[in-house]
Coordinates of C-alpha atoms and ligand atoms in Angstrom, one line a residue:
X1 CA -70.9 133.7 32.8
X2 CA -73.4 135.5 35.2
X3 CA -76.0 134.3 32.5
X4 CA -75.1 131.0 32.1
X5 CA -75.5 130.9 36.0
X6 CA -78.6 132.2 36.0
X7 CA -79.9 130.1 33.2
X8 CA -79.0 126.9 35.2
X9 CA -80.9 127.4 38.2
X10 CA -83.6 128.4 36.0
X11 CA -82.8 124.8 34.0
X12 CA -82.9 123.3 38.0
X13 CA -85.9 125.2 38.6
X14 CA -87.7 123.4 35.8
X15 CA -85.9 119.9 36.5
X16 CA -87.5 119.9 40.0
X17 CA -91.4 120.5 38.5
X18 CA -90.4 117.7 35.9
X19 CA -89.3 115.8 38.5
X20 CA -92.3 115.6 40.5
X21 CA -94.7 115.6 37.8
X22 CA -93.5 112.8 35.9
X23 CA -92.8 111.1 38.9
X24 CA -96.1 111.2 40.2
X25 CA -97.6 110.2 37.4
X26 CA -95.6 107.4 37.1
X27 CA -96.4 106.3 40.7
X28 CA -100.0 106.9 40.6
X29 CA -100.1 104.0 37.8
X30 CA -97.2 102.1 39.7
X31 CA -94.9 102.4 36.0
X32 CA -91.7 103.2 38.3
X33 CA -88.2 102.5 36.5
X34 CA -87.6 98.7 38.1
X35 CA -84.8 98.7 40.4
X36 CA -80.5 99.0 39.6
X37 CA -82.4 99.0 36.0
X38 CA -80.1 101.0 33.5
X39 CA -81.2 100.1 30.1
X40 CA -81.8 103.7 28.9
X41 CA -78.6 104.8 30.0
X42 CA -76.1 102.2 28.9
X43 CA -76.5 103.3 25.2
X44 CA -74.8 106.6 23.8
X45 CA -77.3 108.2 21.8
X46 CA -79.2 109.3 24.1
X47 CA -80.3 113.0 23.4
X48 CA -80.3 115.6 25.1
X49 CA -79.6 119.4 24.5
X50 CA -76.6 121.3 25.6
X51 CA -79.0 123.4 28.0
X52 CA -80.1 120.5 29.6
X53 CA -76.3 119.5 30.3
X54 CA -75.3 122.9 31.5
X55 CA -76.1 122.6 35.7
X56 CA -73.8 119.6 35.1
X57 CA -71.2 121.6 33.5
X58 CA -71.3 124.3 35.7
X59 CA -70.6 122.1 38.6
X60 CA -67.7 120.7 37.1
X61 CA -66.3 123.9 36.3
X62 CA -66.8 125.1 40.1
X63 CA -65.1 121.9 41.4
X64 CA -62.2 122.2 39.0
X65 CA -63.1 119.3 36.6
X66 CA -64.1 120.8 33.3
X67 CA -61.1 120.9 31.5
X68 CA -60.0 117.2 32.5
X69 CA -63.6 115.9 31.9
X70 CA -63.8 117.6 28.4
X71 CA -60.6 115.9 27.7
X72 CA -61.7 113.1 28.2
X73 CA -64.7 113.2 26.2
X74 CA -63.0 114.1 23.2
X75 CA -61.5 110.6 23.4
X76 CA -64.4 108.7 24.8
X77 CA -65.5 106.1 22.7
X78 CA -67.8 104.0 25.2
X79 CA -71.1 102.7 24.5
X80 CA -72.9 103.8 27.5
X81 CA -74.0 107.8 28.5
X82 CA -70.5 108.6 30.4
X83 CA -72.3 109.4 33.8
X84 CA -73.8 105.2 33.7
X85 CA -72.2 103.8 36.7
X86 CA -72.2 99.9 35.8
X87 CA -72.9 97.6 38.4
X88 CA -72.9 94.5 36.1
X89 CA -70.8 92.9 33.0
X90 CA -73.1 93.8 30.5
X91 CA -74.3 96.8 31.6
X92 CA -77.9 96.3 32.2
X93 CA -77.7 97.0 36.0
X94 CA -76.3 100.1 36.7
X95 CA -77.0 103.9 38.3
X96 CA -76.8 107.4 37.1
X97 CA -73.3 109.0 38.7
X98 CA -75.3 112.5 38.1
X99 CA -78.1 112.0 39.3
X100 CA -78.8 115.6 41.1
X101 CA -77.9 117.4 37.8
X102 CA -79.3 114.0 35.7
X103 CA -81.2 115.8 32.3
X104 CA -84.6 116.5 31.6
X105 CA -84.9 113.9 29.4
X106 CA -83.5 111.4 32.3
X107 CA -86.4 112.7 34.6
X108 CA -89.4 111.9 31.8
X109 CA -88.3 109.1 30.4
X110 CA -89.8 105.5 31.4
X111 CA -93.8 106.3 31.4
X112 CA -95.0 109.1 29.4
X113 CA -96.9 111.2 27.0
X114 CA -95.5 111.5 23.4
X115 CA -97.3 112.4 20.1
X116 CA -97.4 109.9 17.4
X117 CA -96.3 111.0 14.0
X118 CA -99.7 111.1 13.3
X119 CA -100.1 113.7 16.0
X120 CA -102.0 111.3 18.2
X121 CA -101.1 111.4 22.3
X122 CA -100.2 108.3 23.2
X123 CA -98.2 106.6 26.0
X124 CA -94.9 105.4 25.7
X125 CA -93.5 103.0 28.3
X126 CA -90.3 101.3 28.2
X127 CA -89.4 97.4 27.6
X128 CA -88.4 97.1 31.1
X129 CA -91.0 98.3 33.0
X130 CA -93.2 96.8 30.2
X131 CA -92.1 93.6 30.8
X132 CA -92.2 93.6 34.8
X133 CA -95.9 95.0 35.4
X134 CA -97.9 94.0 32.4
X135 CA -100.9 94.7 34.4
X136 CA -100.0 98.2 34.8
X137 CA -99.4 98.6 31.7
X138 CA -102.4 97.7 30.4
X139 CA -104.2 99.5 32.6
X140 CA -102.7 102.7 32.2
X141 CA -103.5 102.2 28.5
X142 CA -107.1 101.8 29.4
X143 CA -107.1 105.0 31.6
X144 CA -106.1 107.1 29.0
X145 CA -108.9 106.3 27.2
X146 CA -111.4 108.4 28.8
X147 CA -108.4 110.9 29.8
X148 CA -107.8 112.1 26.0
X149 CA -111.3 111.1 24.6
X150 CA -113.7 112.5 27.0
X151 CA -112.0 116.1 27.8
X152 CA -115.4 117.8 28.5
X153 CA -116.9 115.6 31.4
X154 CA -118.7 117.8 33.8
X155 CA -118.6 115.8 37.3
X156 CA -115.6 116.7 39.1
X157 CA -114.9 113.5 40.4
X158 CA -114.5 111.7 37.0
X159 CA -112.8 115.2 35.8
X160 CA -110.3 114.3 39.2
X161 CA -109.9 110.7 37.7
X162 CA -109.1 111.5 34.4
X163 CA -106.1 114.2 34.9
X164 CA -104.5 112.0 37.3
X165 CA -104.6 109.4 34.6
X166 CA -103.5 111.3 31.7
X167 CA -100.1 110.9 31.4
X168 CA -97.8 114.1 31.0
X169 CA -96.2 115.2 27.8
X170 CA -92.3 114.3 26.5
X171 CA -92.8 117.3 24.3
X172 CA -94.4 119.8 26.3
X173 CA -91.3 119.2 29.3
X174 CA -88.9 119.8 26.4
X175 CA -90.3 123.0 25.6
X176 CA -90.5 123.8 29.1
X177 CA -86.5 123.5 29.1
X178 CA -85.8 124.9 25.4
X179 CA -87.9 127.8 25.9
X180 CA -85.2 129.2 28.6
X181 CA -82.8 129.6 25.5
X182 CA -83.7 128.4 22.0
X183 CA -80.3 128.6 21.3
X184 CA -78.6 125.9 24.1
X185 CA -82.1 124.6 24.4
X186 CA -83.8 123.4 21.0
X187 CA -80.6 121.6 19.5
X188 CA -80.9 117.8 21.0
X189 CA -77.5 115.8 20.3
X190 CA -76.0 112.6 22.2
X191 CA -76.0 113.2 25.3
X192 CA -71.9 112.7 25.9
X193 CA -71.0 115.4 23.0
X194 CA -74.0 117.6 24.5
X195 CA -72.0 117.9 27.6
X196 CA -69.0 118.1 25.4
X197 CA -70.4 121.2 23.8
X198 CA -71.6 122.7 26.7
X199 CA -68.3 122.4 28.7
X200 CA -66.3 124.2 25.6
X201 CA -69.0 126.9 25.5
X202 CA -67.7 127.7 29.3
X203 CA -63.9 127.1 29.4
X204 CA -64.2 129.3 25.9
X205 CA -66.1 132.3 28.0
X206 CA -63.2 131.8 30.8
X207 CA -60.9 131.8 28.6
X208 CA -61.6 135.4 27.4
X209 CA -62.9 136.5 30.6
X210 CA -59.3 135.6 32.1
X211 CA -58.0 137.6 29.0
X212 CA -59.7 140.7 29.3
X213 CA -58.9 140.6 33.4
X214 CA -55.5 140.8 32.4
X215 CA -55.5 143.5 29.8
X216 CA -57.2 145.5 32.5
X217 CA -54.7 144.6 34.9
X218 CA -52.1 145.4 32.5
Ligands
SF4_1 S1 -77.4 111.3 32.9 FE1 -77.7 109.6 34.4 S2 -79.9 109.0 34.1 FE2 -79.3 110.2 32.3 S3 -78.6 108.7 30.7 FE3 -76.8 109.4 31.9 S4 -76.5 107.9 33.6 FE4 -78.6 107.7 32.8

């Protein structure tokens, strides 16, 4: 257990850079997520590693919610990541219940780098924002121009311009995360049954930990 508590502050460790550098990416081209907006999170596939889940888990565990919250994800059959907090009918205003322990995926998502199948870097923004500055948009397209096609510019100040434009990398924040433990880390399922798999990888270690305390004892 001592190892899956060190692995999670490692996992919060890596959250918090994510965090910021997403973030201020995102702000520097004014692509913020628009306001109560919850249209990536009121949809269940979602997907996210158990590793990712696991500073969530952990919490429930030390508050004495795992074993009610696992139950209840075995039964869960909603169409929405179980943390959405709805604050409309149909689900499209909303807020993340987790948001301290929200995944990594959760802190990326909404204006970022991703490679193409093609293997070409490109940036992916979501409908929502899309749709509320189109401006932005297209001018963040346009700044990545020079920031992927023109890597070798030698005045500083362009060289300045260009990484702040350059939008960071879906991928490379994943393998920031999965490179902690290939094993919790690399596997990307829905985001409910991640935390589902997570939460029965803990109560399984307490439950033999318990055991082998009372053998002792015995
Ligand atoms: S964890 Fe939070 S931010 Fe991520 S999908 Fe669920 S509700 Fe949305």
């Amino acid at each position: 257990m001592n190892r899956l508590r060190e692995l999670s502050s490692q996992v919060m460790d890596v959250y918090q850079s994510l965090s910021q550098e997403f973030s201020a990416y995102q702000s520097s081209q004014s692509l913020n997520c628009v306001e109560k907006c919850g249209a990536c999170c009121n949809k269940p596939d979602i997907e996210v590693s158990p590793l990712e889940m696991l500073p969530y888990a952990l919490h429930l565990f030390d508050s004495g919610q795992a074993e009610q919250v696992f139950d209840e994800l075995q039964s869960y059959s909603g169409f929405a990541c179980k943390q959405y907090q709805r604050l409309s009918l149909d689900g499209t205003e909303g807020y993340c219940g987790i948001y301290e322990y929200r995944p990594g995926i959760c802190r990326m998502f909404g204006a970022a780098g991703y490679k193409t199948k093609s293997g070409e870097a490109t940036l992916s923004v979501c409908k929502p924002i899309k749709q509320a500055v189109p401006e932005k948009y297209a001018a963040a397209l346009i700044a990545i121009q020079p920031a992927w096609g023109q890597s070798h510019d030698s005045d500083p100040m362009s060289t300045m311009s260009i990484s702040s434009s350059k939008p960071p990398m879906i991928a490379e924040g994943r393998q920031k995360l999965a490179q902690l433990d290939y094993e919790l880390g690399d596997k990307l399922m829905p985001i409910n049954d991640a935390l589902h798999y997570i939460l029965e990888k803990i109560l399984t270690l307490m439950f033999y930990s318990q055991n082998i305390d009372d053998g002792v004892a015995a």
